[in-house]
Coordinates of C-alpha atoms in Angstrom, one line a residue:
M1 CA 119.5 -89.8 241.6
V2 CA 119.8 -87.8 238.4
K3 CA 116.2 -88.4 237.5
K4 CA 115.0 -87.4 241.0
S5 CA 117.1 -84.2 240.9
V6 CA 115.7 -83.2 237.4
I7 CA 112.1 -83.9 238.5
G8 CA 112.6 -82.1 241.7
G9 CA 113.9 -79.1 239.8
I10 CA 110.9 -79.1 237.5
I11 CA 108.5 -79.3 240.4
A12 CA 110.3 -76.4 242.2
A13 CA 110.2 -74.3 239.0
L14 CA 106.5 -74.9 238.6
L15 CA 105.8 -74.0 242.2
I16 CA 107.7 -70.7 241.7
C17 CA 105.7 -70.0 238.6
V18 CA 102.4 -70.7 240.4
T19 CA 103.4 -68.6 243.4
Q20 CA 104.6 -65.7 241.3
S21 CA 101.5 -65.8 239.1
A22 CA 99.3 -65.5 242.2
L23 CA 101.3 -62.5 243.4
F24 CA 101.0 -60.7 240.1
A25 CA 97.2 -60.9 240.3
G26 CA 97.2 -59.3 243.8
D27 CA 99.3 -56.9 245.8
G28 CA 97.2 -54.0 244.7
W29 CA 97.7 -54.6 241.0
L30 CA 94.7 -54.3 238.7
T31 CA 94.3 -56.4 235.6
S32 CA 92.1 -53.9 233.7
F33 CA 93.7 -50.9 232.0
D34 CA 90.3 -49.2 231.7
K35 CA 89.7 -49.6 235.4
G36 CA 93.2 -48.2 236.0
K37 CA 92.4 -45.1 234.0
E38 CA 89.1 -44.7 235.9
I39 CA 90.8 -44.8 239.3
A40 CA 93.7 -42.7 238.1
K41 CA 91.4 -39.9 237.1
K42 CA 89.5 -40.1 240.4
E43 CA 92.7 -40.2 242.5
K44 CA 94.7 -37.7 240.2
K45 CA 97.5 -40.2 239.8
D46 CA 99.5 -41.6 237.0
I47 CA 99.5 -45.3 236.1
I48 CA 102.3 -47.8 236.0
V49 CA 101.6 -50.5 233.5
D50 CA 103.6 -53.8 233.7
F51 CA 103.5 -56.0 230.6
T52 CA 104.7 -59.3 232.0
G53 CA 105.0 -63.0 231.5
S54 CA 104.3 -63.9 235.1
D55 CA 104.8 -67.6 235.0
W56 CA 107.7 -68.0 232.6
C57 CA 109.7 -64.7 232.2
G58 CA 112.7 -64.8 234.4
W59 CA 113.3 -61.0 234.4
C60 CA 109.6 -60.4 235.1
I61 CA 109.7 -62.7 238.1
Q62 CA 113.0 -61.1 239.3
L63 CA 111.6 -57.6 239.0
H64 CA 108.6 -58.6 241.0
E65 CA 110.7 -60.3 243.7
E66 CA 113.2 -57.4 244.0
V67 CA 110.8 -54.5 243.6
F68 CA 107.1 -54.9 243.3
S69 CA 106.6 -57.5 246.1
T70 CA 108.7 -55.5 248.7
D71 CA 107.2 -53.5 251.6
K72 CA 108.9 -50.4 250.3
W73 CA 107.2 -50.6 246.9
K74 CA 103.8 -51.5 248.5
K75 CA 104.0 -48.5 250.7
E76 CA 105.4 -45.9 248.3
G77 CA 104.7 -47.2 244.8
S78 CA 101.0 -47.5 245.5
K79 CA 100.9 -43.9 246.7
K80 CA 102.4 -42.6 243.5
Y81 CA 100.8 -44.8 240.9
V82 CA 97.7 -46.8 240.1
M83 CA 99.2 -50.2 239.3
V84 CA 98.1 -52.3 236.3
S85 CA 99.5 -55.7 235.4
L86 CA 98.9 -56.9 231.9
D87 CA 99.9 -60.6 231.9
F88 CA 100.9 -62.9 229.0
P89 CA 101.3 -66.3 230.8
R90 CA 102.1 -69.6 229.2
N91 CA 100.7 -72.0 231.7
K92 CA 97.9 -70.0 233.4
Q93 CA 94.5 -69.8 231.9
M94 CA 93.0 -66.3 231.5
P95 CA 89.6 -65.1 230.6
E96 CA 89.3 -64.6 226.8
D97 CA 88.2 -61.0 227.0
E98 CA 91.2 -60.2 229.2
K99 CA 93.5 -61.9 226.7
K100 CA 92.1 -59.9 223.8
A101 CA 92.3 -56.6 225.8
N102 CA 95.9 -57.3 226.7
D103 CA 96.9 -58.3 223.1
K104 CA 95.3 -55.1 221.8
L105 CA 97.2 -52.9 224.3
M106 CA 100.5 -54.8 223.5
K107 CA 100.1 -53.8 219.8
L108 CA 99.0 -50.3 220.6
F109 CA 102.0 -49.7 222.9
G110 CA 104.4 -51.5 220.6
V111 CA 105.6 -54.0 223.2
E112 CA 108.3 -56.4 221.9
G113 CA 109.6 -58.1 225.1
F114 CA 109.0 -58.7 228.7
P115 CA 109.0 -57.1 231.2
T116 CA 108.1 -53.7 229.6
I117 CA 107.0 -51.0 232.0
F118 CA 105.2 -47.9 231.0
L119 CA 104.4 -44.7 232.9
V120 CA 101.0 -43.5 231.7
D121 CA 98.8 -40.5 232.4
S122 CA 95.2 -40.8 233.5
D123 CA 94.1 -40.4 229.8
G124 CA 95.9 -43.6 229.0
K125 CA 98.8 -41.9 227.2
P126 CA 102.3 -43.3 228.0
Y127 CA 105.2 -40.9 228.5
A128 CA 108.0 -43.2 229.6
K129 CA 109.1 -46.8 229.1
T130 CA 111.5 -49.0 231.0
G131 CA 112.1 -52.6 232.1
Y132 CA 114.0 -54.5 234.7
Q133 CA 116.4 -52.3 236.8
K134 CA 118.7 -53.7 239.5
G135 CA 119.0 -52.0 242.8
G136 CA 115.8 -52.8 244.6
P137 CA 112.7 -50.6 245.2
E138 CA 114.7 -47.5 246.3
N139 CA 116.6 -47.4 243.0
Y140 CA 113.4 -48.3 241.0
L141 CA 111.4 -45.5 242.6
K142 CA 114.2 -43.0 241.9
H143 CA 114.5 -44.3 238.3
L144 CA 110.7 -43.8 237.7
G145 CA 110.9 -40.3 239.3
E146 CA 113.5 -39.3 236.7
L147 CA 111.4 -40.7 233.9
S148 CA 108.5 -38.7 235.1
K149 CA 110.2 -35.5 234.0
Q150 CA 109.5 -36.6 230.4
K151 CA 105.8 -36.0 231.1
E152 CA 106.5 -32.3 231.8
T153 CA 108.5 -32.1 228.5
R154 CA 105.7 -33.7 226.6
D155 CA 103.1 -31.4 228.1
N156 CA 105.1 -28.3 227.5
I157 CA 105.4 -29.1 223.8
M158 CA 101.6 -29.9 223.7
S159 CA 100.9 -26.5 225.3
E160 CA 102.9 -24.7 222.6
I161 CA 101.1 -26.6 219.9
K162 CA 97.7 -25.3 221.1
K163 CA 98.9 -21.7 220.8
A164 CA 100.8 -22.1 217.4
E165 CA 99.7 -21.3 213.9
K166 CA 99.5 -24.2 211.4
E167 CA 103.1 -24.2 210.1
E168 CA 104.6 -23.9 213.5
S169 CA 102.2 -26.5 215.0
L170 CA 103.3 -29.0 212.3
K171 CA 106.9 -28.5 213.3
L172 CA 106.0 -28.8 217.0
L173 CA 103.9 -32.0 216.4
D174 CA 106.9 -33.5 214.5
E175 CA 109.2 -32.5 217.4
L176 CA 106.7 -34.1 219.8
I177 CA 106.6 -37.4 217.9
G178 CA 110.4 -37.3 217.8
K179 CA 110.6 -37.1 221.6
L180 CA 108.0 -39.8 222.0
K181 CA 110.0 -42.1 219.6
E182 CA 113.2 -41.3 221.6
W183 CA 111.3 -42.5 224.7
G184 CA 109.9 -45.5 223.0
V185 CA 106.2 -44.6 223.5
D186 CA 105.1 -43.1 220.1
G187 CA 103.1 -46.2 219.2
A188 CA 100.2 -45.0 221.4
Y189 CA 100.0 -41.6 219.6
V190 CA 98.5 -42.8 216.4
E191 CA 95.8 -40.0 216.4
T192 CA 98.6 -37.4 216.6
K193 CA 100.3 -38.9 213.5
E194 CA 97.0 -38.9 211.7
E195 CA 96.5 -35.2 212.8
I196 CA 99.9 -34.4 211.2
V197 CA 98.8 -36.1 207.9
G198 CA 95.6 -34.1 207.9
L199 CA 97.4 -30.8 208.6
D200 CA 100.0 -31.4 205.8
S201 CA 97.4 -32.6 203.3
D202 CA 99.4 -31.3 200.3
N203 CA 102.7 -32.7 201.7
K204 CA 104.2 -29.3 201.5
N205 CA 106.3 -30.0 204.6
G206 CA 106.9 -33.7 203.7
M207 CA 105.0 -34.7 206.8
K208 CA 102.1 -36.4 205.0
L209 CA 104.4 -38.8 203.3
K210 CA 106.5 -39.4 206.4
Y211 CA 103.6 -40.2 208.7
S212 CA 101.6 -42.0 206.1
V213 CA 104.5 -44.5 205.8
E214 CA 104.5 -45.0 209.6
L215 CA 100.7 -45.4 209.7
T216 CA 100.9 -48.0 206.9
Y217 CA 103.2 -50.1 208.9
Y218 CA 101.4 -49.5 212.2
Y219 CA 98.0 -50.6 211.0
R220 CA 99.4 -53.6 209.2
K221 CA 101.0 -54.7 212.5
A222 CA 97.8 -53.9 214.4
G223 CA 95.8 -56.3 212.2
E224 CA 93.8 -53.5 210.4
P225 CA 94.6 -54.2 206.7
D226 CA 92.0 -51.7 205.3
K227 CA 93.5 -48.8 207.1
S228 CA 97.0 -49.9 206.2
N229 CA 96.1 -50.1 202.6
A230 CA 94.4 -46.7 202.7
Y231 CA 97.6 -45.1 203.9
L232 CA 99.7 -47.2 201.5
N233 CA 97.6 -45.7 198.7
E234 CA 98.4 -42.2 200.0
V235 CA 102.1 -43.1 200.0
E236 CA 101.9 -44.3 196.4
K237 CA 100.4 -41.0 195.3
L238 CA 103.3 -39.1 196.8
S239 CA 106.2 -41.5 196.2
E240 CA 106.1 -44.7 194.1
G241 CA 109.6 -45.6 195.3
E242 CA 108.6 -45.5 198.9
A243 CA 105.4 -47.5 198.2
S244 CA 107.5 -50.1 196.4
S245 CA 109.8 -50.4 199.3
I246 CA 106.9 -50.9 201.7
K247 CA 105.3 -53.5 199.4
M248 CA 108.6 -55.4 199.3
D249 CA 108.8 -55.3 203.1
F250 CA 105.3 -56.9 203.2
K251 CA 106.4 -59.6 200.7
I252 CA 109.5 -60.4 202.8
E253 CA 107.2 -60.6 205.9
E254 CA 104.9 -63.0 204.1
I255 CA 107.9 -65.2 203.0
E256 CA 109.2 -65.3 206.6
A257 CA 105.7 -66.3 207.8
K258 CA 105.4 -69.0 205.2
Y259 CA 108.9 -70.5 205.4
L260 CA 110.5 -69.6 208.7
Q261 CA 107.8 -69.8 211.4
G262 CA 107.1 -73.0 213.2
Q263 CA 109.2 -75.8 214.5
K264 CA 110.8 -76.8 211.2
P265 CA 111.8 -73.6 209.3
D266 CA 112.5 -74.1 205.6
F267 CA 115.6 -72.0 205.1
E268 CA 116.3 -73.0 201.6
G269 CA 112.7 -72.4 200.5
A270 CA 112.8 -68.9 202.1
K271 CA 116.1 -68.1 200.2
K272 CA 114.7 -69.3 196.9
A273 CA 111.5 -67.2 197.4
L274 CA 113.6 -64.1 198.4
N275 CA 115.9 -64.5 195.4
E276 CA 112.8 -64.7 193.2
L277 CA 111.8 -61.2 194.3
I278 CA 114.9 -59.6 192.8
K279 CA 115.7 -61.9 189.9
D280 CA 115.1 -59.1 187.4
N281 CA 116.7 -56.2 189.4
K282 CA 119.6 -56.8 191.8
K283 CA 120.3 -53.1 192.4
G284 CA 118.8 -50.4 194.6
K285 CA 117.4 -50.3 198.2
I286 CA 114.8 -52.9 197.6
A287 CA 117.3 -55.5 196.4
Q288 CA 119.5 -54.5 199.3
K289 CA 116.7 -55.3 201.8
V290 CA 116.3 -58.8 200.2
Y291 CA 120.0 -59.6 200.3
F292 CA 120.1 -58.5 203.9
E293 CA 117.3 -60.9 204.7
I294 CA 119.1 -63.7 202.9
A295 CA 122.3 -62.8 204.9
G296 CA 120.3 -63.3 208.1
I297 CA 119.2 -66.8 207.0
D298 CA 122.8 -67.8 206.1
Y299 CA 124.0 -66.5 209.5
Q300 CA 121.5 -68.6 211.3
L301 CA 122.7 -71.6 209.2
K302 CA 126.2 -70.8 210.4
N303 CA 127.3 -70.4 206.7
N304 CA 129.6 -67.4 207.3
E305 CA 131.1 -67.5 203.8
A306 CA 127.6 -67.2 202.2
C307 CA 126.6 -64.6 204.8
I308 CA 129.5 -62.4 203.9
K309 CA 128.8 -62.7 200.2
D310 CA 125.1 -61.8 200.9
L311 CA 126.1 -58.7 202.9
E312 CA 128.5 -57.6 200.2
N313 CA 125.8 -58.0 197.6
A314 CA 123.5 -55.9 199.8
L315 CA 126.2 -53.3 200.2
N316 CA 126.8 -53.1 196.5
A317 CA 123.1 -52.8 195.7
A318 CA 122.8 -49.4 197.4
P319 CA 126.1 -48.3 198.8
D320 CA 124.9 -44.9 200.0
S321 CA 121.8 -46.0 201.9
E322 CA 121.2 -45.8 205.6
L323 CA 121.2 -49.6 205.8
A324 CA 124.5 -49.7 204.0
S325 CA 126.2 -48.1 206.9
Q326 CA 124.8 -50.8 209.2
I327 CA 126.0 -53.5 206.8
K328 CA 129.5 -52.0 206.9
G329 CA 129.5 -52.2 210.7
I330 CA 128.3 -55.8 210.6
L331 CA 131.0 -56.8 208.2
K332 CA 133.6 -55.1 210.3
E333 CA 132.5 -56.3 213.7
K334 CA 131.4 -59.8 212.9
F335 CA 133.7 -60.8 210.1
N336 CA 136.6 -58.3 210.2
K337 CA 135.9 -57.2 206.7

């Protein structure tokens, strides 16, 4: 009886995945972002973009069942938005060109989980980000309507930028990026950050350094090492300390990829490699980052005593840093220290 129940449950789950996968491909949802932009321009609409895992992500399936598959959404949602579904399935085969296009957009938009929903203008620029919300289609439409106000805020700042002189435009551009970060959509405004770097070419306002750092990380994550290295070189000219910190982040990332990814992570190997990075200098923000990474490993190993010691070492390495305040909070909340 137990075996039958388990098998029956698996079959039922698979049937749900297949059914939901089919729904995600239809119901008025496009699978091409470029086609969505084309239609949005023609119909003078904005776009709703759903980054989803249609055959495995529980919250994605729930959002579709409770909102996107309802008659209310089909009637009103499709009037307001051009609908684009960018799928990342685990069991469904997709055309290779569609997979590549979706992966590229996921990196551009900075998607880190599913479902992630963006409101996007007809030029392909996002102005709002959300995810699953309970309350059915009525609440979701209301929620999206409130988020739409962010577009007006963005456009007002952009209008001011066009009229401003260089110094004022730099401040406004920085304000704009600040708003976009607050809304979780700044990843798609790379050219705006590059514009800031160009306008502050002598780093008089500190903007060239600030955004060169961001672009170094962005292009590394986007799989464009040449551009990442070019911005890292600019960072190095302006601040050797900042450049060293970035390089350390990249080394930590490489160690994580080598030792901690896959089915059998080598925690001890990772700890040894991380300790090697700071064997000659156990003070400063760079050492703090490394100790913090080691603390994370010991926490996963459920070695609380070692984790506390790692966190204390990290705190002592740079007690006045921004990370230090986070470490204090972790020690207090997790370990009552």
